[in-house]
Coordinates of N, CA and C in Angstrom, one line a residue:
M1 N 65.1 -108.0 -50.2 CA 63.8 -108.7 -51.1 C 62.9 -108.8 -51.4
S2 N 61.7 -108.9 -52.4 CA 60.7 -108.5 -52.8 C 59.5 -109.2 -52.1
E3 N 58.5 -108.5 -52.3 CA 57.2 -108.5 -51.4 C 57.1 -110.2 -51.6
R4 N 56.9 -110.7 -53.1 CA 56.9 -111.7 -53.7 C 57.3 -112.9 -53.4
I5 N 59.1 -112.4 -53.4 CA 59.2 -113.8 -53.2 C 59.7 -114.3 -51.5
K6 N 59.7 -112.6 -51.1 CA 59.2 -113.4 -49.0 C 58.4 -113.6 -49.3
R7 N 56.3 -113.8 -49.3 CA 55.6 -113.9 -49.7 C 55.9 -115.4 -50.2
F8 N 56.2 -115.7 -51.4 CA 56.5 -117.6 -51.5 C 57.1 -118.5 -50.0
L9 N 58.4 -117.2 -50.0 CA 59.1 -118.6 -48.5 C 58.2 -118.8 -47.3
I10 N 57.3 -117.6 -47.0 CA 57.1 -118.0 -45.9 C 55.5 -119.1 -46.4
V11 N 54.5 -117.8 -47.4 CA 53.2 -119.0 -47.5 C 53.8 -120.5 -47.9
G12 N 54.3 -119.8 -48.9 CA 54.7 -121.3 -49.3 C 55.5 -122.1 -48.8
F13 N 56.5 -121.8 -48.8 CA 57.7 -123.3 -48.1 C 57.3 -123.5 -46.5
L14 N 57.4 -122.5 -45.9 CA 57.1 -122.4 -44.3 C 56.4 -122.8 -44.0
G15 N 54.8 -122.0 -44.3 CA 54.0 -121.8 -43.6 C 53.3 -123.3 -43.9
N16 N 53.9 -124.9 -44.8 CA 53.6 -125.9 -45.0 C 54.1 -126.6 -44.0
H17 N 52.5 -127.8 -43.7 CA 52.1 -128.6 -42.3 C 53.7 -129.2 -42.4
R18 N 53.7 -130.1 -43.8 CA 55.3 -130.6 -44.0 C 57.1 -130.2 -43.2
T19 N 56.7 -129.1 -43.3 CA 57.7 -128.6 -42.9 C 57.7 -128.5 -41.3
L20 N 56.4 -128.2 -40.8 CA 56.5 -128.6 -39.9 C 57.1 -130.1 -39.2
L21 N 56.8 -131.2 -39.9 CA 57.2 -132.7 -39.5 C 58.8 -133.0 -39.8
M22 N 58.7 -132.1 -41.4 CA 60.4 -132.4 -41.0 C 61.1 -132.0 -40.0
G23 N 60.9 -130.5 -39.7 CA 61.7 -130.0 -38.6 C 61.5 -131.2 -37.2
F24 N 60.2 -131.4 -37.0 CA 60.7 -132.4 -35.8 C 61.5 -133.3 -35.9
I25 N 61.3 -133.4 -36.9 CA 62.1 -135.2 -37.3 C 63.7 -135.1 -37.4
G26 N 64.1 -133.7 -38.1 CA 65.5 -133.9 -37.4 C 65.6 -132.7 -36.5
L27 N 65.0 -132.1 -35.2 CA 65.6 -131.9 -34.6 C 66.1 -133.3 -33.6
A28 N 65.2 -134.3 -34.1 CA 64.3 -135.5 -33.0 C 65.4 -136.1 -33.8
V29 N 65.8 -136.6 -35.2 CA 67.4 -137.2 -35.1 C 68.8 -136.7 -34.5
G30 N 69.0 -135.2 -34.4 CA 70.2 -134.6 -34.0 C 69.9 -134.7 -32.2
V31 N 68.7 -134.5 -31.9 CA 69.5 -134.7 -30.2 C 69.2 -136.6 -29.7
M32 N 68.9 -137.3 -30.8 CA 69.5 -138.5 -30.8 C 70.6 -138.9 -30.9
G33 N 71.5 -138.6 -32.4 CA 72.1 -138.7 -32.3 C 73.3 -138.1 -32.0
T34 N 73.2 -137.2 -32.0 CA 73.9 -136.6 -30.4 C 74.8 -137.2 -28.7
I35 N 72.9 -138.0 -28.5 CA 73.5 -138.1 -27.0 C 74.2 -139.5 -27.7
F36 N 73.8 -140.4 -28.3 CA 74.2 -141.7 -28.3 C 75.2 -141.4 -28.5
G37 N 76.2 -140.2 -29.3 CA 77.3 -140.4 -30.5 C 78.5 -139.8 -28.5
I38 N 78.0 -138.9 -27.6 CA 78.6 -138.4 -26.6 C 78.5 -140.1 -25.9
S39 N 77.5 -140.5 -25.9 CA 77.6 -142.0 -25.1 C 79.0 -142.5 -25.4
D40 N 78.2 -142.9 -26.4 CA 79.3 -143.7 -27.2 C 80.6 -143.5 -26.8
G41 N 81.3 -142.4 -26.8 CA 82.6 -141.7 -26.8 C 82.9 -142.0 -27.6
E42 N 82.3 -140.9 -28.9 CA 82.8 -140.7 -30.3 C 82.5 -139.0 -30.2
G43 N 83.8 -139.3 -31.0 CA 84.8 -137.6 -30.6 C 83.9 -136.1 -31.8
A44 N 84.4 -135.3 -31.7 CA 83.9 -133.8 -32.3 C 83.4 -134.2 -33.7
G45 N 84.3 -135.1 -35.0 CA 83.5 -135.2 -36.3 C 82.5 -135.3 -36.4
E46 N 82.2 -137.4 -35.3 CA 81.4 -138.1 -35.4 C 79.9 -137.2 -34.2
I47 N 80.6 -135.7 -33.7 CA 78.9 -135.5 -33.1 C 78.6 -134.3 -33.9
L48 N 79.0 -133.5 -34.5 CA 78.9 -132.5 -35.1 C 78.2 -132.2 -35.9
P49 N 77.7 -133.2 -37.0 CA 76.8 -133.3 -38.3 C 75.3 -133.6 -37.8
F50 N 75.7 -134.7 -36.0 CA 74.1 -134.5 -35.7 C 73.8 -133.7 -34.7
L51 N 74.5 -132.3 -34.4 CA 74.1 -131.0 -34.4 C 73.8 -130.0 -35.0
G52 N 74.1 -130.7 -36.2 CA 73.6 -129.7 -37.6 C 72.5 -130.1 -37.7
I53 N 71.7 -131.3 -37.9 CA 71.0 -131.4 -37.8 C 69.9 -131.3 -37.5
G54 N 70.6 -131.6 -36.1 CA 69.1 -130.9 -34.6 C 68.9 -128.8 -35.4
V55 N 70.1 -128.7 -35.5 CA 70.0 -127.2 -35.4 C 68.9 -126.4 -36.5
L56 N 69.5 -127.5 -37.7 CA 68.5 -127.1 -38.9 C 66.7 -127.5 -38.9
G57 N 66.7 -128.4 -38.4 CA 65.3 -129.2 -37.7 C 64.7 -127.9 -37.1
L58 N 65.6 -127.8 -36.3 CA 64.5 -126.6 -34.8 C 64.4 -125.0 -35.8
L59 N 65.1 -124.4 -36.7 CA 64.9 -123.6 -37.9 C 63.9 -124.1 -38.5
L60 N 63.5 -125.3 -38.9 CA 62.6 -125.2 -39.5 C 60.8 -125.7 -39.0
V61 N 61.6 -125.4 -37.5 CA 60.5 -125.6 -36.8 C 59.6 -123.7 -36.4
I62 N 60.8 -123.2 -36.1 CA 60.4 -121.7 -36.2 C 60.2 -120.9 -36.9
G63 N 60.3 -121.3 -37.9 CA 60.4 -121.2 -39.2 C 58.6 -121.5 -39.4
Y64 N 58.7 -122.5 -39.5 CA 56.6 -122.6 -39.4 C 55.8 -122.0 -38.6
V65 N 56.8 -121.5 -37.3 CA 55.6 -120.8 -36.6 C 55.8 -119.7 -36.5
Y66 N 56.3 -119.1 -37.3 CA 56.8 -117.1 -38.1 C 55.7 -117.4 -38.9
A67 N 55.7 -118.5 -39.6 CA 55.0 -118.4 -41.2 C 53.4 -118.4 -41.1
L68 N 53.1 -118.7 -39.2 CA 51.7 -119.1 -38.3 C 51.4 -117.4 -38.5
V69 N 52.3 -117.5 -37.5 CA 52.0 -115.6 -37.3 C 51.9 -114.7 -37.6
M70 N 52.7 -114.9 -39.3 CA 52.8 -113.6 -40.3 C 51.2 -113.5 -40.7
Q71 N 50.6 -115.2 -40.9 CA 49.6 -115.1 -41.9 C 48.9 -114.7 -40.9
S72 N 48.2 -114.9 -39.8 CA 47.4 -114.8 -39.1 C 47.1 -113.3 -39.3
K73 N 48.4 -112.5 -38.6 CA 48.2 -111.5 -39.0 C 48.0 -110.6 -40.0
T74 N 48.2 -111.3 -41.0 CA 47.9 -110.9 -42.3 C 46.2 -110.9 -42.4
Q75 N 45.7 -111.8 -42.0 CA 43.8 -111.8 -42.0 C 43.5 -111.6 -41.1
R76 N 43.8 -111.1 -39.8 CA 43.3 -110.5 -39.0 C 43.0 -108.8 -39.7
R77 N 44.3 -108.2 -40.5 CA 44.1 -106.5 -41.3 C 42.9 -106.2 -42.2
S78 N 42.8 -108.1 -42.9 CA 41.8 -108.1 -44.1 C 40.2 -107.8 -43.8
R79 N 40.2 -108.1 -42.3 CA 38.7 -108.5 -41.5 C 38.5 -106.7 -41.4

């Protein structure tokens, strides 16, 4: 992966605060949907989509934190 594409993904997409917000919303929807599905006695087919949404939300939050750390490392070097 070229440095230009990597920089666009980290700074442009993952470094945006909206990504963090989408991640928290996805994580909350996944957790609540899974809990309510289990308590209602739903099968695996109804619970797995909520688990997937929760995992994607968690990945977005982790990506935002990673982008924040990468940005702070590059700022420290330039001083």
